Each structure stands twice: as structure tokens, then as C-alpha cells.
Short mmCIF file of C-alpha atoms and ligand atoms in Angstrom, two decimals:
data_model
loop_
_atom_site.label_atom_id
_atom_site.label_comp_id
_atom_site.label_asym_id
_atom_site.label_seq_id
_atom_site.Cartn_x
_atom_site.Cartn_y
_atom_site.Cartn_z
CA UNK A 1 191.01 85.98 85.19
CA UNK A 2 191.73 85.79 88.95
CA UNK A 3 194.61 83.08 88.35
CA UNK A 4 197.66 85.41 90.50
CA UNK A 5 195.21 85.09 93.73
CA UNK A 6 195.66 82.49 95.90
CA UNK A 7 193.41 79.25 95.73
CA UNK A 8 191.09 80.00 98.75
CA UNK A 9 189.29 76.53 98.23
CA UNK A 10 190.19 72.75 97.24
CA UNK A 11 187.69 70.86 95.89
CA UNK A 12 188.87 66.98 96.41
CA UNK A 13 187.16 64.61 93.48
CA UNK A 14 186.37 61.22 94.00
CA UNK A 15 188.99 59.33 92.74
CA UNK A 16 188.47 58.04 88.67
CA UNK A 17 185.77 60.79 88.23
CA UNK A 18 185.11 60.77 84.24
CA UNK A 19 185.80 64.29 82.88
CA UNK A 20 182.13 65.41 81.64
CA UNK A 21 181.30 65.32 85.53
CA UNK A 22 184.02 67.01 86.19
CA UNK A 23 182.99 69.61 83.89
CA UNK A 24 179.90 69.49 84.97
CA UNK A 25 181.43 70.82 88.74
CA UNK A 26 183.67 73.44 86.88
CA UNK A 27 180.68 74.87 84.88
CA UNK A 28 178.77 75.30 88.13
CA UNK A 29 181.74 77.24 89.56
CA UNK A 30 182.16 79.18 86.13
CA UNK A 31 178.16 80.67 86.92
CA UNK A 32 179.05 81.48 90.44
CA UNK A 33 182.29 83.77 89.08
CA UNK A 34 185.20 81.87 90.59
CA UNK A 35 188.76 81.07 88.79
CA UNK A 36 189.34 77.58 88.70
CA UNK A 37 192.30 75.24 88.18
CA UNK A 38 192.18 71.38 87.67
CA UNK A 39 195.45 69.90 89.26
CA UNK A 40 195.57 66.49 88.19
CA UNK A 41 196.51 63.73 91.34
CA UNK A 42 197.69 60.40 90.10
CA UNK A 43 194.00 58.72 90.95
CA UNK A 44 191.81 61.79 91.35
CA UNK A 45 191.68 65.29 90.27
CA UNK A 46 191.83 68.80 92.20
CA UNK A 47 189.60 71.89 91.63
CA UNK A 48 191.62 75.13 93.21
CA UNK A 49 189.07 77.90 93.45
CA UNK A 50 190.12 81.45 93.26
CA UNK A 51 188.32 84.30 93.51
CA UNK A 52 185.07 85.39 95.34
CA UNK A 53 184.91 82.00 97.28
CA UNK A 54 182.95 82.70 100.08
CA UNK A 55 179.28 82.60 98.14
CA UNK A 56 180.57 78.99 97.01
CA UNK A 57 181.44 78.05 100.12
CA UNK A 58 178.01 78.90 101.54
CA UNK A 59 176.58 76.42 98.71
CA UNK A 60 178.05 72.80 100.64
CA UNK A 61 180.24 72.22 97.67
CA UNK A 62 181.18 69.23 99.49
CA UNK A 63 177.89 67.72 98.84
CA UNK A 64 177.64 68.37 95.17
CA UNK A 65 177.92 65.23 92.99
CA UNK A 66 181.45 63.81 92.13
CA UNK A 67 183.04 66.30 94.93
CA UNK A 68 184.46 64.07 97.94
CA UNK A 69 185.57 66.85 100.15
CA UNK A 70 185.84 70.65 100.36
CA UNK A 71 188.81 72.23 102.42
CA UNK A 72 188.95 75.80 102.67
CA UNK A 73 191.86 77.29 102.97
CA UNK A 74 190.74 81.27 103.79
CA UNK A 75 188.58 82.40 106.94
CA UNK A 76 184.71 82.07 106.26
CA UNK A 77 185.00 85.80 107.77
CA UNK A 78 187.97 87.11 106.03
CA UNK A 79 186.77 90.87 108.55
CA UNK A 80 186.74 89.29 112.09
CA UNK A 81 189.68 86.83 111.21
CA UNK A 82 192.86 87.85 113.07
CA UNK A 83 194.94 88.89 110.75
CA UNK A 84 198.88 87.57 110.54
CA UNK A 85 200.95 88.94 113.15
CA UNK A 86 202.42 92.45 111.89
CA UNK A 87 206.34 91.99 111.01
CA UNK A 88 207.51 94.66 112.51
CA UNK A 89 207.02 93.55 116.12
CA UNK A 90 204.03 95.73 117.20
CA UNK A 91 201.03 94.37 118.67
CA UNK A 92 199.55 91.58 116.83
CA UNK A 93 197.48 93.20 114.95
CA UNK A 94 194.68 93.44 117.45
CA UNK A 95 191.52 96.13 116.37
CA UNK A 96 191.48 99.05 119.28
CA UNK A 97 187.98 100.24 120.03
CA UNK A 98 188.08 103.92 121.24
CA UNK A 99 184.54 104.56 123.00
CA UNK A 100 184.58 107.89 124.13
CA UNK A 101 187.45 108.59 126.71
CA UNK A 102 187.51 104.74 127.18
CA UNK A 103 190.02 102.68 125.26
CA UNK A 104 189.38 98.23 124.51
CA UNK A 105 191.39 96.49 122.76
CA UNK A 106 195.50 96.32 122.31
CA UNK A 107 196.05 95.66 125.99
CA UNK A 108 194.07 98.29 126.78
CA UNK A 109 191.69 97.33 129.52
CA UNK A 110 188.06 98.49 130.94
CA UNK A 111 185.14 98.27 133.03
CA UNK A 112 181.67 99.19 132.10
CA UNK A 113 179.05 99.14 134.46
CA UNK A 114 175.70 100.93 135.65
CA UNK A 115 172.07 99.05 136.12
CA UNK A 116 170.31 97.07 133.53
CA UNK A 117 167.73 99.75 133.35
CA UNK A 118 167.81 103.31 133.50
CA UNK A 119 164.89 103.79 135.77
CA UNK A 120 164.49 107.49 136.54
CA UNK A 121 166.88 110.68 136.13
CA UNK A 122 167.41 110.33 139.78
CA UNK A 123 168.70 106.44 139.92
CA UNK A 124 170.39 107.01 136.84
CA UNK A 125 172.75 109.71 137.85
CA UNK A 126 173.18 108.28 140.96
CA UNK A 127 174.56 105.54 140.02
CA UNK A 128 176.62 106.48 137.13
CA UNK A 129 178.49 108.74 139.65
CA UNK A 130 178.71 105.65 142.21
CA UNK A 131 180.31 103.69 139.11
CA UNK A 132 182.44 105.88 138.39
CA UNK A 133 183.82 106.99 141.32
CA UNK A 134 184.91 103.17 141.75
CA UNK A 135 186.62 103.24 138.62
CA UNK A 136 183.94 101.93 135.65
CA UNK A 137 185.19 104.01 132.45
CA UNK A 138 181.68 103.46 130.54
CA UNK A 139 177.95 103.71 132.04
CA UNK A 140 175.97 100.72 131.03
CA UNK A 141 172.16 101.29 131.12
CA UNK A 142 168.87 99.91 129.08
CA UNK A 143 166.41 101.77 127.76
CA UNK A 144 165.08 99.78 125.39
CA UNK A 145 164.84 96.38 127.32
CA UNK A 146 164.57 92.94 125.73
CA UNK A 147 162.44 91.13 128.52
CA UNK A 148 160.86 87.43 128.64
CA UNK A 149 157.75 88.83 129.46
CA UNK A 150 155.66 91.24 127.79
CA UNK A 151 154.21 92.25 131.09
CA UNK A 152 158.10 92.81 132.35
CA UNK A 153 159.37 96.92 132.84
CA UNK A 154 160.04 97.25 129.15
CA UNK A 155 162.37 100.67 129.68
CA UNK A 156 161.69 103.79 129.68
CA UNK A 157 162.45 104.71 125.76
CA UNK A 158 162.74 108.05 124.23
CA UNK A 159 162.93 109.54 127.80
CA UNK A 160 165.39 107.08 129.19
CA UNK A 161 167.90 108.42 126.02
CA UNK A 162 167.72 111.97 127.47
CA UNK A 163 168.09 111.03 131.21
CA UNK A 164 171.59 109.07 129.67
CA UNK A 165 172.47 112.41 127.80
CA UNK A 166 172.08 114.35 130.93
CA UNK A 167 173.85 111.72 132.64
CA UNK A 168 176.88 112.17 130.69
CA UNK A 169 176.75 115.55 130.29
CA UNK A 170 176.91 115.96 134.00
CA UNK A 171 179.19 112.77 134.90
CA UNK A 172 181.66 113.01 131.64
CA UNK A 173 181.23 109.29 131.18
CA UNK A 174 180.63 107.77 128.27
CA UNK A 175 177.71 105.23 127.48
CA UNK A 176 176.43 101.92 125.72
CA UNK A 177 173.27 101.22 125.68
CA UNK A 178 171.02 98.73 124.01
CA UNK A 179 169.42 99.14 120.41
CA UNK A 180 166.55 96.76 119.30
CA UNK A 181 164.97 98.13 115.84
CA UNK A 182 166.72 99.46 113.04
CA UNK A 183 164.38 102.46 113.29
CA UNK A 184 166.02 104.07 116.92
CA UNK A 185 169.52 103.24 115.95
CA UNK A 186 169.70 107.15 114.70
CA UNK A 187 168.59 108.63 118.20
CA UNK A 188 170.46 105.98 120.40
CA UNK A 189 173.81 106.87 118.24
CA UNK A 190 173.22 110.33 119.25
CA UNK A 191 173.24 109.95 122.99
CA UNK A 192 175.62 106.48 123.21
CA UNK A 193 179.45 106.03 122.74
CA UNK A 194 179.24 102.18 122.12
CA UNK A 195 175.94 100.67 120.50
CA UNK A 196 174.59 97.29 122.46
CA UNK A 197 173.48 94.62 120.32
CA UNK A 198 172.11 91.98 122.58
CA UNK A 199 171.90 88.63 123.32
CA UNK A 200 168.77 88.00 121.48
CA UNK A 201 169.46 90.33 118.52
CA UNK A 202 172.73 88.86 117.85
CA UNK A 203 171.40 87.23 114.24
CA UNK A 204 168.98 89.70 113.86
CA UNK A 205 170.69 90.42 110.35
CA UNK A 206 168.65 93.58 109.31
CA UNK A 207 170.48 95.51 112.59
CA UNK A 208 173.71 94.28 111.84
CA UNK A 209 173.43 95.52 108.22
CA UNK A 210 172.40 98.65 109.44
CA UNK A 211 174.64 99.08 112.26
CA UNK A 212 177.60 98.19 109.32
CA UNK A 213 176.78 100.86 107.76
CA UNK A 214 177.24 103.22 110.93
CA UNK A 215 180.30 104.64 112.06
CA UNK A 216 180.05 104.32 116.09
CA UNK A 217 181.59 101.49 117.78
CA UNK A 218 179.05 98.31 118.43
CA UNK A 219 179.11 96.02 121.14
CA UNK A 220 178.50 92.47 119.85
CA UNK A 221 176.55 90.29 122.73
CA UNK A 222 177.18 86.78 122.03
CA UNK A 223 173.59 84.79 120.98
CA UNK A 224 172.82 82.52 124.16
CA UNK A 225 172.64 79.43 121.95
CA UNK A 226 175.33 80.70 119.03
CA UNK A 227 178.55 78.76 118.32
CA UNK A 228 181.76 80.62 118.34
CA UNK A 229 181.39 80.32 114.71
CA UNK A 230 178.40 81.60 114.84
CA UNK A 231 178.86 84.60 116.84
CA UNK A 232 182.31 85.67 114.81
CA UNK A 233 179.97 85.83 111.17
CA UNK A 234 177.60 88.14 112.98
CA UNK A 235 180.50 90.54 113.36
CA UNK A 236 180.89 89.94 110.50
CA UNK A 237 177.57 91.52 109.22
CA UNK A 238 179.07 94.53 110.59
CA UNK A 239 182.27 95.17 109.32
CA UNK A 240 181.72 93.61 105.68
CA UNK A 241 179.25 96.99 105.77
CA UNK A 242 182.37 98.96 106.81
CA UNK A 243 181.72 99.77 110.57
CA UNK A 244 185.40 97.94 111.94
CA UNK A 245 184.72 99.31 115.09
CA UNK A 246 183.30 96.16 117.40
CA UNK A 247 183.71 95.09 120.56
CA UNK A 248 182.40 91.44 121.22
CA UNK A 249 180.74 90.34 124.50
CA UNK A 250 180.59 86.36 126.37
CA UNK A 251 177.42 86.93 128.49
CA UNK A 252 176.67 82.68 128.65
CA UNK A 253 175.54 80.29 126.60
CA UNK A 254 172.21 77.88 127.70
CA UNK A 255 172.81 75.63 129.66
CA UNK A 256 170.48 73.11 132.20
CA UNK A 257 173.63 72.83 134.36
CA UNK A 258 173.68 77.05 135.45
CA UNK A 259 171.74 78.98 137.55
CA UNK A 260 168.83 80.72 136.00
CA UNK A 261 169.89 78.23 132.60
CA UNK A 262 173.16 79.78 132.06
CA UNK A 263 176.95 78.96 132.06
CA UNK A 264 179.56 81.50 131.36
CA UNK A 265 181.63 80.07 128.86
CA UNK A 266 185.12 81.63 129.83
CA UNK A 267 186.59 79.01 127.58
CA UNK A 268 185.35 81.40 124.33
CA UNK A 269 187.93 84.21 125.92
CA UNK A 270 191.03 82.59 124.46
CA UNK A 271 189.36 80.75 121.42
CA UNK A 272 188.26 84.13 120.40
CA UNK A 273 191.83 85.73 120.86
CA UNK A 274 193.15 82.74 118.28
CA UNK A 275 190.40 83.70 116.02
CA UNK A 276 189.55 87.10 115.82
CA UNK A 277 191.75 90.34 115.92
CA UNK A 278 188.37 92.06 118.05
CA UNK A 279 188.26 93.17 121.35
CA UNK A 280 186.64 90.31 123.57
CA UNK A 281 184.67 91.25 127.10
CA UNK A 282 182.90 89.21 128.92
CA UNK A 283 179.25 90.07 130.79
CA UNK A 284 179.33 87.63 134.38
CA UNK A 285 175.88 89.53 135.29
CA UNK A 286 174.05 87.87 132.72
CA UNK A 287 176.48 84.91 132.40
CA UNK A 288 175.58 83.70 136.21
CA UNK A 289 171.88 85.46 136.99
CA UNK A 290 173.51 85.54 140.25
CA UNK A 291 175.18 87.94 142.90
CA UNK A 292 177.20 85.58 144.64
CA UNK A 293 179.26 84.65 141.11
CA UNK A 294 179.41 87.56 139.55
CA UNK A 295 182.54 88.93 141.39
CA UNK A 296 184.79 85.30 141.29
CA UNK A 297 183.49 85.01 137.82
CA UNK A 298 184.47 88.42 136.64
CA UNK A 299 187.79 88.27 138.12
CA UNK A 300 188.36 84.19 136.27
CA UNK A 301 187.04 86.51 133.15
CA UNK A 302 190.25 88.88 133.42
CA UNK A 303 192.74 86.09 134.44
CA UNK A 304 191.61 84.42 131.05
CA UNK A 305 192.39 87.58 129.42
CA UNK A 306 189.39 89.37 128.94
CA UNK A 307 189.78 93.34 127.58
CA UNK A 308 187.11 93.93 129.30
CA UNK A 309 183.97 93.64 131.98
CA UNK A 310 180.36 94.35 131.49
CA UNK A 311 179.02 94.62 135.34
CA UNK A 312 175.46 95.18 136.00
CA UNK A 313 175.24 97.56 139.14
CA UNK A 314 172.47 99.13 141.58
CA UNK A 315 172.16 100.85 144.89
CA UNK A 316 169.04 99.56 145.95
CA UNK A 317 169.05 96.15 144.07
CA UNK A 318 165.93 95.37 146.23
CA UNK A 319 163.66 97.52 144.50
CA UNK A 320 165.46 96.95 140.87
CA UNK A 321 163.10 97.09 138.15
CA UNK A 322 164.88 94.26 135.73
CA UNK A 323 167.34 91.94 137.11
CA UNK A 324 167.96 93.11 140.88
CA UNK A 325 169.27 89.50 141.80
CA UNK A 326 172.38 90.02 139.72
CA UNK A 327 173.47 93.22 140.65
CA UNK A 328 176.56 93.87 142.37
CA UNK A 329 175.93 96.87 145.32
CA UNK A 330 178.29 100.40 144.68
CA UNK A 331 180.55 98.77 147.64
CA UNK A 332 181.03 95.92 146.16
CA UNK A 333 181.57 96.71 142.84
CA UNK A 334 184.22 98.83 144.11
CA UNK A 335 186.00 96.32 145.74
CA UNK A 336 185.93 94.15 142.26
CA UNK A 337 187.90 96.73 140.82
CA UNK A 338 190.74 96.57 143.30
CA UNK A 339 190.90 92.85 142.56
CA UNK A 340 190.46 93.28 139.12
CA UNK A 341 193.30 95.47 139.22
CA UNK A 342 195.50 93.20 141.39
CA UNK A 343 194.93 90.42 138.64
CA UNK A 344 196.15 92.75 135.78
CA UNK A 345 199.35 93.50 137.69
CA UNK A 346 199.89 89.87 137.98
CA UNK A 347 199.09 88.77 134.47
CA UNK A 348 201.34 91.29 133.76
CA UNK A 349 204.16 90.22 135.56
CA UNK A 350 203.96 86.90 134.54
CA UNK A 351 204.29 88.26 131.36
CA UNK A 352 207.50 89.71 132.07
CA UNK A 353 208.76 86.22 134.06
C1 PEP B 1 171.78 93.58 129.03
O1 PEP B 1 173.00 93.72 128.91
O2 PEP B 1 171.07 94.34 129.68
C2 PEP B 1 171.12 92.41 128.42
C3 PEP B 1 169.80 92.37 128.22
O3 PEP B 1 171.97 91.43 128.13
P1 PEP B 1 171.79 90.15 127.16
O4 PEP B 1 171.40 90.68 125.81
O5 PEP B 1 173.16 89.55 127.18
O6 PEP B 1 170.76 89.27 127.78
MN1 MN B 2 170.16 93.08 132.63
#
């Protein structure tokens, strides 16, 4: 069978187990299609599983009768795992995520920004050519919103996609905007560059298999309440169904300590570098629900070594239709972008020291 793979899983015994229960673990693994080698210890025996591991893995084997402990020795996401560094000195094997003109990923860095909402033709285009004048290299903009409240500006749909394909037709910038049923991801692929999941959608598994099966880069918002783990097997979804193209996102987690019950956890920046060869950026808008933090916290976001920044920005944040008190103004956005860039020349001469 599958015996010149590598064992993937270790099934520990309890120690003296008599050899019909031991059978009775190995003819469980026989059903579920694994290879399986007893290693004999000098008080217990060993069950090395090759083969398709992961369904087994998803079963507890660990609580099954006569099994002491499971250790796994392969990635429960064998697609979002960072794979060994390459041996022939090039980047570590880190996925690059080409949206449009705009390049994540690598050491390649960007800033996407616009308003939450696209909220007429007018307010749109005005402020895609404000971000990008100040050096964003992707429009961000709703159309389909996910709000609290029902009775909240929902977007503007189907018209909202063909104000952003004007927009970019007439600004040349490319766009990623927000998807929330399986049945628009056609038309918003049409008009965006990068595909939003968001927060709130991040386990919605029928959109994930569908977007897997897509061929336009998706950006993954992390779940406000997922784990790391968590967050890493939604991906997951996604490229197991062939689309490798994702870019994840740390927008906060809940938290009681936060304004607006939110923390951004820039912590998940370098844990996800260990863990995943993806392109991490991080959202301080949404992770803070507050003006005042969003430019130190985007700036802590890049000296942690984020590829990226996903800024929300308006001109007339006053009058914002979905989350005004978070938006940076055109002026100050700007001026985040000089001090991002500052950072970046400092990270990388420390790189060099
Ligand atoms: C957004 O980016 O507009 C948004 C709704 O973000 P999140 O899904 O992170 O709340
Ligand atoms: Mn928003």
C-alpha cells in the first residue's frame, strides 16, 4: 500500500494493551483507508499511520479506546502550511499574490484603502483618486455590507459594482471588495481584483468552497472570535479547491478590554509568518473602531512585519454612511504613508545591520 510515505501520525497505546484491542484500533484505521505499521516499544505498542491522515485526524483518535495519545507529525493544513525553506537560497518559499498592478507577498509591500461603503459614483471616485494620489495601490470599498443592524445602510449592490467598474476604469486602480452569498461571487469577480471574505463569513464554508474553486485572488478576513488555527483551515477551504491565490487579513479579535469590543491582535503577524507561507495584512480600521489608533496601530502593524494595510478612508467622515468614526481623512491618510514608508526603510536596514 502507502508503506514508502512517511508516517504522518503516531498513535501511542496504553502500555500492556492485549492484541485483539489493538486490532480492534487497526481495523478502524483499515475502513478509513490509511497504511498502518505496529512498531513494537518494550511496554507498549506504536501505530504509524500513512496515508490520507487528515480525515483520521479529524476523528479524536486520541480518544478512541486503548489509544493514550495521538501526535501528528504533518500540518492539519498541509495548503496554508509554510512550506520548508527552498534550498537554493531564494525567498522562503512565501506565496506572492498579484492583484491587479498591486503585488503582496515576497517582500512585496501595499496599501489598500478607500471607504467602507461605496456610497454614490460621486464619493466613490472621489475618493479613490484621493487614495491614490497618497499612494494606496488597491481601492477598498463595500457594496454588499455585513451590518449589525438590519436597519443599518446595507450597500448599494448591483449598482455599487458598476460605480467600482467605472471607478477603475477611470482611476486605473485595482479593487477588493466584499462578497457575502455564493450567488454574486460571479458579478463581484467581474468588477474586483481581490475578493473580500469578511469577518463574519470567515467559516461560512459554502463561500470558501466556492471561492476555491475560482481563480481570482481572495482576501481572507480573520473571524473576530477564530483561533489562529482556526483562521489558517479556512484558507484552507480555499486552496484544497485549487484557488492558491489568498491573502489573509488581522482585523481584531473580541475583546471586553478594546474600544468598540475589539483588540488588534498584532501578535498573529509573526505567528502567522511561522505558520503559513500566505501573505498576512492587517485591517487597524476595524481592529480599533477608532480614529485616534488607527494610524499608531497601522504603523506597529508594519514594524511587526505586516505585507500589507487595509485602511478605511473618507473625505467627509461626518456624514459617512457605515463606520465614519474610524476613518482616517485624505490628509491624514497621506501622511500614514510617509511613515509607513519611513518604517519599511528602517526594517530594512536593520535587516542589512
Ligand atoms: C470591511 O472591511 O468593510 C468589514 C466589514 O470588515 P470586517 O469583515 O473585518 O468586519
Ligand atoms: Mn467598515
Amino acid at each position: 500500500m502507502n508503506h514508502d510515505l512517511p508516517a504522518a501520525l503516531i498513535l501511542v497505546l496504553e502500555a500492556g494493551l492485549p492484541a485483539t484491542r489493538r486490532n480492534r484500533i487497526r481495523s478502524r484505521l483499515d475502513e478509513l483507508g490509511v497504511s498502518v505499521t505496529v512498531v513494537a516499544g518494550p511496554d507498549r505498542e506504536y501505530l504509524e499511520v500513512r496515508g490520507d491522515h487528515l480525515p483520521v485526524e479529524t476523528l479524536s483518535p486520541e480518544s478512541w479506546d486503548g489509544v493514550e495519545r495521538a501526535i501528528s507529525l504533518a500540518p492539519e493544513y498541509p495548503h496554508a502550511a509554510r512550506r520548508p525553506e527552498s534550498s537554493d537560497g531564494s525567498a522562503a518559499g512565501s506565496t506572492v499574490v498579484q492583484v491587479g498592478s498591486a503585488t503582496f507577498g515576497g517582500g512585496a509591500f501595499g496599501i489598500m484603502a478607500g471607504p467602507c461603503a461605496v456610497e454614490s459614483a460621486d464619493q466613490a471616485l472621489r475618493i479613490a483618486r484621493a487614495v491614490s494620489e497618497a499612494g494606496a495601490v488597491v481601492l477598498r470599498a463595500g457594496v454588499y455590507k455585513p451590518r449589525t443592524s438590519p436597519y443599518a445602510f446595507q450597500g448599494l449592490h448591483d449598482p455599487g459594482l458598476a460605480i467600482l467598474l467605472d471607478v477603475k476604469r477611470t482611476v486605473g486602480i485595482p479593487i477588493v471588495t466584499e462578497v457575502m452569498d455564493t450567488a454574486d461571487i460571479e458579478k463581484v469577480a467581474e468588477v474586483a481584483d481581490l475578493i473580500q471574505v469578511g469577518s463574519r463569513n470567515m467559516q461560512n464554508y459554502a463561500l470558501l468552497r466556492q471561492l476555491g474553486k475560482i481563480r481570482k485572488p481572495v482576501l481572507l478576513k480573520r473571524g473576530f472570535a477564530a483561533t489562529l488555527r482556526e483562521f489558517l483551515l479556512a484558507a484552507e477551504y480555499i486552496l484544497s479547491g485549487g484557488n492558491d491565490q489568498v491573502v489573509l487579513c488581522e482585523r481584531g479579535i473580541r475583546s471586553a478590554a478594546g474600544t468598540g469590543n475589539v483588540v488588534l491582535d498584532l501578535g498573529a503577524v509573526p505567528e502567522l509568518r511561522l505558520r503559513t507561507h500566505l501573505p498576512v495584512i492587517v485591517d487597524p480600521s476595524h481592529g480599533s473602531q477608532d480614529r485616534a489608533r488607527v494610524a499608531p496601530l497601522a504603523r506597529a502593524a508594519v514594524a511587526a512585519g505586516a505585507d500589507g494595510l487595509l485602511v478605511e478612508v473618507h473625505d467627509d467622515p461626518q456624514r459617512a454612511l457605515s463606520d465614519g468614526q474610524q476613518a482616517l481623512t485624505p490628509d491624514s491618510f497621506r501622511r500614514l504613508v510617509t511613515e509607513v514608508a519611513a518604517i519599511r526603510t528602517a526594517l530594512a536596514g536593520l535587516a542589512q545591520a
